[in-house]
XYZ file of C-alpha atoms in Angstrom:
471
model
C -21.360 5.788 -13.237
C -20.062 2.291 -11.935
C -21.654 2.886 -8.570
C -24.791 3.876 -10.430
C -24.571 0.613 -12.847
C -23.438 -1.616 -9.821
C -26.645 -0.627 -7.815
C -29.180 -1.432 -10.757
C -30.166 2.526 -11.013
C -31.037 3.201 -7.660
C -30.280 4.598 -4.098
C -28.569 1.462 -2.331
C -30.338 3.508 1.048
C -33.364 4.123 0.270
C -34.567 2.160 -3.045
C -35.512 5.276 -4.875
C -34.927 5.245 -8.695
C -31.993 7.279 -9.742
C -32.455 9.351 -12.798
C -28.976 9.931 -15.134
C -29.641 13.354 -14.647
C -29.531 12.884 -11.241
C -26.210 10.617 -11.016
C -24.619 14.024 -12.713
C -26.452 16.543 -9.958
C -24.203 16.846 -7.566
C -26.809 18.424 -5.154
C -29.340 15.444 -5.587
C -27.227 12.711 -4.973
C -23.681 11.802 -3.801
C -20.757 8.955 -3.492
C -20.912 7.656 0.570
C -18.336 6.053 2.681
C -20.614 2.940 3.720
C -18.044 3.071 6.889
C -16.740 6.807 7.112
C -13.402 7.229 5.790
C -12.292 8.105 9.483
C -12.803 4.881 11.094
C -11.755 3.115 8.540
C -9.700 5.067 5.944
C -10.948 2.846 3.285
C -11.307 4.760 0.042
C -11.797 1.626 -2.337
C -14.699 0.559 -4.509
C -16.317 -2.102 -2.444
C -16.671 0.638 0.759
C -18.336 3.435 -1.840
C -22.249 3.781 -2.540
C -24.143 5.915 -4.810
C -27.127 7.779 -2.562
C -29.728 10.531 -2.876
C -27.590 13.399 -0.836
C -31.159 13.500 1.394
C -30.743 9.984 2.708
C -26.634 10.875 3.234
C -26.882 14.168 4.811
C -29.429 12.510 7.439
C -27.436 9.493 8.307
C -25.857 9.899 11.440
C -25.076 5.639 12.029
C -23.994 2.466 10.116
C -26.420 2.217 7.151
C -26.672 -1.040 8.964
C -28.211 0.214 11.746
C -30.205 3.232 10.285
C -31.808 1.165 7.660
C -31.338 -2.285 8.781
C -35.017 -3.082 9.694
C -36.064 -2.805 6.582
C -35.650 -5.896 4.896
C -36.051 -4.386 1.450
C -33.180 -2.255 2.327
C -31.354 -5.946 3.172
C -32.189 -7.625 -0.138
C -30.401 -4.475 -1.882
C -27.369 -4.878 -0.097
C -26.754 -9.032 -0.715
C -27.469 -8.030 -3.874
C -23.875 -6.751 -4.459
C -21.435 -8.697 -6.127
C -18.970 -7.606 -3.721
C -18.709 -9.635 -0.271
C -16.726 -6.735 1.541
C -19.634 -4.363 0.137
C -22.224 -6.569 1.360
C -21.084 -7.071 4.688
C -20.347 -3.441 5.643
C -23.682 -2.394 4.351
C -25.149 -4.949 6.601
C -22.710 -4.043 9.476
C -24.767 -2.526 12.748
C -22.348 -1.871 15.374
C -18.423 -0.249 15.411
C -16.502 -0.145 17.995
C -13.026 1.574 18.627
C -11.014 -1.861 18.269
C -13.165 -2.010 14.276
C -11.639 0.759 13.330
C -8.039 0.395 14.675
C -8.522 -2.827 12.417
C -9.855 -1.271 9.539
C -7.150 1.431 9.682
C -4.138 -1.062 9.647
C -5.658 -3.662 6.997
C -6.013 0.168 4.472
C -2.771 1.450 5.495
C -0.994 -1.802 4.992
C -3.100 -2.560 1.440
C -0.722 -1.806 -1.177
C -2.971 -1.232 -4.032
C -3.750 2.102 -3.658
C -0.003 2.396 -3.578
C 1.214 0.583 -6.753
C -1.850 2.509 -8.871
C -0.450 6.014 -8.266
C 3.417 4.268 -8.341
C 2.045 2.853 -11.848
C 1.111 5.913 -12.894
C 4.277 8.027 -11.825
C 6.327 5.447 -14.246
C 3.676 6.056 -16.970
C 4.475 9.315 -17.474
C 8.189 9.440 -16.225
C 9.069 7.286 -18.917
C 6.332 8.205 -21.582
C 8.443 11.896 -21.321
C 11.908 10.098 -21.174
C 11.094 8.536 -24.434
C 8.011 10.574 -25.953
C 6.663 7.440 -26.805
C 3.069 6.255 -24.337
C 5.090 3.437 -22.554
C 2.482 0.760 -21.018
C 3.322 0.273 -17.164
C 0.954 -2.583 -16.085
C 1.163 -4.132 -11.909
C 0.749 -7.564 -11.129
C -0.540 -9.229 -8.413
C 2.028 -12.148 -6.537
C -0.733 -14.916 -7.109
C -1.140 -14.282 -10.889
C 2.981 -14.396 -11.237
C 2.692 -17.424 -9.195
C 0.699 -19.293 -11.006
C 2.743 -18.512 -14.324
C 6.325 -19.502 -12.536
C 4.928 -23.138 -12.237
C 4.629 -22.935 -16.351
C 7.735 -21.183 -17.076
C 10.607 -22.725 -14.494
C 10.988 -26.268 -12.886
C 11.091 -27.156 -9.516
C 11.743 -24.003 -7.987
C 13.025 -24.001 -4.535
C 10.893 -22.127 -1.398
C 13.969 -19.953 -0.517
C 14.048 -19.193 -4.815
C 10.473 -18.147 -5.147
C 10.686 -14.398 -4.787
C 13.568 -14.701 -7.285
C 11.571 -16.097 -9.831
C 8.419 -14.127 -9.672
C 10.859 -11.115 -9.864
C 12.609 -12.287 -13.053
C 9.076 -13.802 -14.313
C 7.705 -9.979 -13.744
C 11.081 -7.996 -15.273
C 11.117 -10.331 -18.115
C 6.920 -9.573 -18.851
C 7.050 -6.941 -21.725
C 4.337 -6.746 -24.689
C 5.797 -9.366 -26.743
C 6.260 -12.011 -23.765
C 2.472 -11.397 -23.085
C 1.597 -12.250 -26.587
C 3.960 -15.298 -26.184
C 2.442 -16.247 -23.035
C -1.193 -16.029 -24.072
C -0.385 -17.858 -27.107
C 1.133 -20.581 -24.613
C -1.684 -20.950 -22.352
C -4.204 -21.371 -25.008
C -2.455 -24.527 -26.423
C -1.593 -27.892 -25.048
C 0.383 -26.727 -22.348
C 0.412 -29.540 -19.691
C 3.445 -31.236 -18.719
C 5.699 -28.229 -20.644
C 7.207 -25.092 -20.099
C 7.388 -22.200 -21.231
C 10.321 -21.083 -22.563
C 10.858 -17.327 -23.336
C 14.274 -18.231 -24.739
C 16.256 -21.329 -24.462
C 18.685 -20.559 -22.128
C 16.275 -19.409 -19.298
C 16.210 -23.071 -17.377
C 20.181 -23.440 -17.294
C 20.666 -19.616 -16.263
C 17.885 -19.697 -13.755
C 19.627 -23.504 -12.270
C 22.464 -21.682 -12.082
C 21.305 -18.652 -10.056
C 19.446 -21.603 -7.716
C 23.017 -23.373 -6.902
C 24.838 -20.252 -6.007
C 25.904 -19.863 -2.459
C 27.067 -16.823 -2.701
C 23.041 -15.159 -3.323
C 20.384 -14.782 -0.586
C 16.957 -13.895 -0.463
C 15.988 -12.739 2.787
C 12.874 -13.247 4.726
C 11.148 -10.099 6.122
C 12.168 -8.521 9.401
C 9.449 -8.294 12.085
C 9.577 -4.477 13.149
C 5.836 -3.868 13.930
C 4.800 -2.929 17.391
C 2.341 -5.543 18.580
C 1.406 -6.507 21.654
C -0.663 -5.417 25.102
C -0.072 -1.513 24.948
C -2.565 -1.546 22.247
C -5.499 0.775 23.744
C -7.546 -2.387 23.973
C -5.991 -4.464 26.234
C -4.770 -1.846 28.755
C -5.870 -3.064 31.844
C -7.442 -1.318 35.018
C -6.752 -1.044 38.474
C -9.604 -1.427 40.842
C -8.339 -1.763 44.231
C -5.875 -4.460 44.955
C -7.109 -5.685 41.713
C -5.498 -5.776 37.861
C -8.754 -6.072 35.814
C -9.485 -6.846 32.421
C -12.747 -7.203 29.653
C -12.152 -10.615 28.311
C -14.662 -12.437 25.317
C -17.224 -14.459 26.433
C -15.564 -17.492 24.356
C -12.501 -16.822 26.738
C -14.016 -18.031 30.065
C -13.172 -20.868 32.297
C -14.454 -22.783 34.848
C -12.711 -23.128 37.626
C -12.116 -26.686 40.211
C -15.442 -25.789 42.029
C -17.334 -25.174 38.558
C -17.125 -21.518 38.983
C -16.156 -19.295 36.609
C -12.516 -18.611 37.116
C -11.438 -15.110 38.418
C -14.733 -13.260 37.463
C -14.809 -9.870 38.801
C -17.542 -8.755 41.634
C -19.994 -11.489 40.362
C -22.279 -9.811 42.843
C -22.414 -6.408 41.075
C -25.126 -8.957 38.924
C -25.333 -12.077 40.592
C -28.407 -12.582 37.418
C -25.791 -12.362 34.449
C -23.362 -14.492 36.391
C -25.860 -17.174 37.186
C -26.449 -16.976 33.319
C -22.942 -16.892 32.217
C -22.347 -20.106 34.507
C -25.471 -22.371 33.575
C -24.459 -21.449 29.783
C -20.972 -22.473 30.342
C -21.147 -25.618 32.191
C -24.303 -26.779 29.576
C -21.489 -26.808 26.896
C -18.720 -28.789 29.567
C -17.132 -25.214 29.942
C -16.015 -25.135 26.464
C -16.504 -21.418 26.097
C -16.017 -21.660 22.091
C -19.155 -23.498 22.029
C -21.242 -22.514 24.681
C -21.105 -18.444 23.462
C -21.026 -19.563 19.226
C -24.135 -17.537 18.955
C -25.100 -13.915 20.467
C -25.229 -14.195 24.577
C -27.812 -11.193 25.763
C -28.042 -9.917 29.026
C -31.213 -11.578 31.253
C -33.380 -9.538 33.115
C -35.592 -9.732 36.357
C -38.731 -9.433 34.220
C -37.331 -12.003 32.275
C -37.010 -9.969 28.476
C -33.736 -9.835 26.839
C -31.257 -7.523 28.318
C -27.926 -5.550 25.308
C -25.786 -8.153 23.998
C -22.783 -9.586 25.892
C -19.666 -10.007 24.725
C -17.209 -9.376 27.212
C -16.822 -9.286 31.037
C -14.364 -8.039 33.107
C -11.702 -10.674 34.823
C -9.400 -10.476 37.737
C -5.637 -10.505 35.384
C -2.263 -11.538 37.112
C 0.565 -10.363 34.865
C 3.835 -11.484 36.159
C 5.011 -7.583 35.042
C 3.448 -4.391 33.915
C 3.997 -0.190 33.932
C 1.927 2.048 34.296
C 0.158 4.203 31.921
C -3.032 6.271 31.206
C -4.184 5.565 34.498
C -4.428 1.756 33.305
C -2.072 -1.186 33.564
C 0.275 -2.041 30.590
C 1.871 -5.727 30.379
C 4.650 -6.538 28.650
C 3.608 -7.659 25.532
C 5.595 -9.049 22.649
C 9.327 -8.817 22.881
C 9.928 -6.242 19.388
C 13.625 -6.205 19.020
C 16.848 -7.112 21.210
C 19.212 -4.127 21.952
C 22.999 -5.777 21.661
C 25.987 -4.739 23.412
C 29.141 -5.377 23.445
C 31.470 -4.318 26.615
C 35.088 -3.334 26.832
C 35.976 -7.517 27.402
C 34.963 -8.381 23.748
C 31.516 -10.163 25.627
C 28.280 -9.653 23.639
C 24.766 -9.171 25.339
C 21.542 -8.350 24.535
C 18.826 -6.088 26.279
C 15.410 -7.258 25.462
C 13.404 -4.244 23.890
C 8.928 -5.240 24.802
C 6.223 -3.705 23.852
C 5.478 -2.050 27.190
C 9.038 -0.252 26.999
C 7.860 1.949 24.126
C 5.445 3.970 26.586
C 8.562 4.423 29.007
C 10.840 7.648 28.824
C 13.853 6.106 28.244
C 14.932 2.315 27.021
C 15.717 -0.234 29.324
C 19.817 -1.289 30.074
C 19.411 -4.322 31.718
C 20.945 -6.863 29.956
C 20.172 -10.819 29.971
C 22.354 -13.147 31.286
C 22.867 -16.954 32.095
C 21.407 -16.329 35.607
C 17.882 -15.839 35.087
C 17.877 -13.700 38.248
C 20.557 -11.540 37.714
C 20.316 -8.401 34.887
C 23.318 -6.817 34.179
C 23.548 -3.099 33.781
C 24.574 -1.808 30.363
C 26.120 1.530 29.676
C 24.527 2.829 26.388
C 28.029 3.395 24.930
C 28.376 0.027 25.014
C 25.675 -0.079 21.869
C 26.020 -1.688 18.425
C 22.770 -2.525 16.979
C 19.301 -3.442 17.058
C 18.262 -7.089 15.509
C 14.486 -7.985 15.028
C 13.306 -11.456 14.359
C 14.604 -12.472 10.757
C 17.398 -10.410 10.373
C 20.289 -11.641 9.016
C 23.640 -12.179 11.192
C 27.121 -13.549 10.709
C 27.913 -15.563 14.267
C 31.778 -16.739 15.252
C 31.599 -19.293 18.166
C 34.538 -21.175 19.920
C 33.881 -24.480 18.852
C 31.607 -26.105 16.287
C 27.739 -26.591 17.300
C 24.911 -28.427 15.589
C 21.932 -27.881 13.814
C 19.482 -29.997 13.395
C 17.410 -29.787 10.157
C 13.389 -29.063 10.501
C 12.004 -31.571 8.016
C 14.264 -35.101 8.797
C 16.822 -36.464 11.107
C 19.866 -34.984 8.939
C 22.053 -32.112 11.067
C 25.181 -29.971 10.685
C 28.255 -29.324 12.262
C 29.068 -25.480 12.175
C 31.301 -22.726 13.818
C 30.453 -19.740 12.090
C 28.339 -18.267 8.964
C 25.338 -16.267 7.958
C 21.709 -17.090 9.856
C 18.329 -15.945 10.700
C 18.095 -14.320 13.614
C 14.906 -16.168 15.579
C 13.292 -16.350 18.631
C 15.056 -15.004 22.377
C 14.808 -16.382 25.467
C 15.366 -13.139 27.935
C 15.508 -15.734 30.651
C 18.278 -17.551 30.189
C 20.142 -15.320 28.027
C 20.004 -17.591 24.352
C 18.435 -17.013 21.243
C 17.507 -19.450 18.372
C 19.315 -19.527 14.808
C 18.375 -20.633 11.575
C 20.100 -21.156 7.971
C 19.087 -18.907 5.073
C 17.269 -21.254 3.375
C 15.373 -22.281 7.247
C 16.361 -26.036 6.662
C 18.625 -26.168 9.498
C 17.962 -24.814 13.393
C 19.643 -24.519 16.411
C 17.021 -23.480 19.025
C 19.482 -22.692 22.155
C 22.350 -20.617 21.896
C 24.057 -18.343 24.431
C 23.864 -14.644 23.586
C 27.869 -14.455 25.522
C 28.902 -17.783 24.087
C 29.792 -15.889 20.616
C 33.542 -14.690 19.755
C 32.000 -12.183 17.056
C 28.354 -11.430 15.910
C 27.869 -8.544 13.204
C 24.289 -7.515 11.849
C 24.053 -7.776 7.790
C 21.685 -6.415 5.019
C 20.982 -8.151 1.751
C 20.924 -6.166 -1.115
C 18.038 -6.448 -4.181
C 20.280 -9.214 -5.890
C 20.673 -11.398 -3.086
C 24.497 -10.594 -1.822
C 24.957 -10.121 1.648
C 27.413 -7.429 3.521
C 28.485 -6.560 6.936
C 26.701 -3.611 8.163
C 30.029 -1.710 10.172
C 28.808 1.598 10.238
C 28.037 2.204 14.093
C 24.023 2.785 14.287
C 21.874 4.542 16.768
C 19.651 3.219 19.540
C 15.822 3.664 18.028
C 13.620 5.331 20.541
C 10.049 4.995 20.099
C 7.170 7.996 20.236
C 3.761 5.826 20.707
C 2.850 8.121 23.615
């Protein structure tokens, strides 16, 4: 009935007038993915259209592309208050990459999530109590908006605390109360849900015994994506790069195209286009680039074309070329001397059979061989660590000249440099860095875990190596 009010009565496909009687008939009319469900996986409102089941059963594209000519057919869709809805009914063309896309942004979108979570509590506690209990989700930007009313000068590292005690503290009464707030003269106060909240909440802020960590970075990312395996032809590592990606080489050329003579015509094009624009690709290809032809009509659109690649490393796999890609986690080790190193864990080692064992060390041209026994634990970027050196280093802060002297404590685990064998530290709070330290330099180094009210441990169970299964 939404869809049906939403769409002004009428098939959003074809136009046709929609009768109640037949919003109810299943067999005249029926609820469409605009994108199907199985490129996408996108099950929400603004992705759903009401149509007569005639115009659904026969579509075998994109609405975009099936009805797209007909500009009454356009008008409908930018009629919809929706911008998502709008632009997928007025989408022409999916590719493979669109719908890797599409996938991730649904699976990672937690509403769908926290609406059947909301209504598991609903009726666990409704039949704890046999009273209807009221569960209600809120969204981080509407909390956030409300901590700047109800605490003062809340520190960065502080914020999740607060939106979590602003959202546990949010029952039927504190709604009332805040409403009744917000209506007055509110500027330049707070809100105060009882007196004590500032001092308690100050207090919390000037521990040093809480932390609130920062997210870990576990997601694979990175060149073994389907997309950007490359292809061997020949000699040759090759590659479909964007049009807004090209460069012109020293002799005004562009820079390691591939064959140029398999269509001397599109290269010609590609070239005069490029060097119009001072071979600022961005510019020169802002607006659709079609293919030219000998009879001089437009040729398909362009947006790619493939370019000679020279990746310092690779592996093999699908009968393509995989490159390293990003760096996902550091293996560490520590041998039977008490020395700690680290095997760097890339993207391109998750299609292998087995993990890598070289280790990093100070020589950049010299891996040492580590025996998996030897194992401790995995860190990602972000993970928290307590660190023992020999003697005190510094860190310098990231917003003024201020630094500190330290020789142990709890930091962020940051970037690695596989090369020379360091990695990069910073405080809880990321005031303070230290951008170079090496990975053998440290006389202990355990992994931690921060519980849900802030107090760190010492993880010293032993844990096991992580394969991966992308294959």
């Amino acid at each position: 009935m939404l869809l049906w009010h939403r769409q002004d009565h009428q098939c959003i496909y074809t136009g046709t007038p929609l009768t109640l009687n037949q919003v109810l008939s299943p067999s005249e009319t029926s609820v469409d993915h605009i994108i199907p469900y199985a490129d996408s996986f996108d099950h929400s409102p603004q992705n759903l259209v009401l149509v007569l089941r005639s115009a659904s059963d026969k579509r075998t594209e994109l609405p975009g592309a099936l009805f797209g000519m007909n500009e009454d057919f356009r008008q409908r869709a930018r009629k919809s208050n929706h911008r998502k809805t709008r632009t997928n009914l007025l989408t022409t063309k999916w590719n493979e990459q669109d719908s890797i896309d599409r996938k991730q942004r649904s699976l990672y979108n937690p509403s769908s999530l926290l609406s059947s979570f909301s209504v598991f509590l609903h009726r666990a506690l409704s039949a704890s109590s046999n009273t209807d209990v009221t569960v209600s989700s809120l969204k981080t930007r509407i909390t956030g908006l409300r901590t700047e009313r109800v605490f003062d000068n809340v520190p960065i590292e502080m914020e999740p605390a607060a939106n979590a005690i602003l959202t546990a503290i949010i029952d039927t009464h504190t709604c009332e109360q805040l409403s009744n707030f917000f209506m007055g003269n509110y500027e330049n106060t707070l809100f105060r849900p009882w007196n004590s909240l500032q001092t308690e909440f100050a207090s919390l802020c000037a521990s040093n015994t809480q932390c609130f960590s920062h997210m870990s970075q576990h997601r694979v990312r990175g060149a073994a994506h389907r997309d950007t395996i490359l292809r061997s032809r020949g000699d040759q590592i090759v590659a479909k790069v964007p049009l807004t990606k090209l460069k012109l080489n020293n002799d005004r050329e562009i820079a390691d195209y591939f064959q140029l003579e398999r269509d001397r015509l599109l290269y010609t094009a590609l070239r005069k286009r490029l060097i119009a624009f001072g071979g600022n690709a961005s510019e020169a290809f802002a607006e659709p680039f079609y293919k030219p032809k000998s009879n001089g009509l437009r040729g398909p659109l362009v947006k790619s074309v493939p370019i000679i690649q020279r990746p310092r490393s690779f592996v093999r796999v699908r009968g393509g070329i995989g490159i390293n890609g990003d760096m996902i986690r550091i293996d560490v080790f520590r041998t039977a001397d008490q020395a700690y190193y680290f095997v760097p864990i890339y993207v391109k080692d998750t299609l292998q059979d087995a993990l890598p064992l070289r280790a990093a060390t100070k020589n950049p041209d010299r891996m040492l061989l580590m025996n998996e026994h030897d194992f401790i634990f995995s860190l990602y970027q972000n993970d928290v660590i307590y660190i023992e050196l020999p003697e005190a280093i510094t860190l310098k802060s990231t917003t003024s000249s201020d630094s500190i002297e330290v020789d142990h404590g709890y930091f962020l685990r940051g970037k690695v440099r596989s090369k020379s064998g360091t990695f990069e530290i910073s405080t809880l709070d990321k005031q303070y860095m230290r951008t170079s330290i090496p990975f053998f330099s440290l006389s202990k180094l355990y992994k931690c875990e921060v519980d849900p009210l802030g107090t760190i441990r010492k993880i010293t169970k032993p844990e096991k190596r992580m394969e991966f299964h992308l294959k």
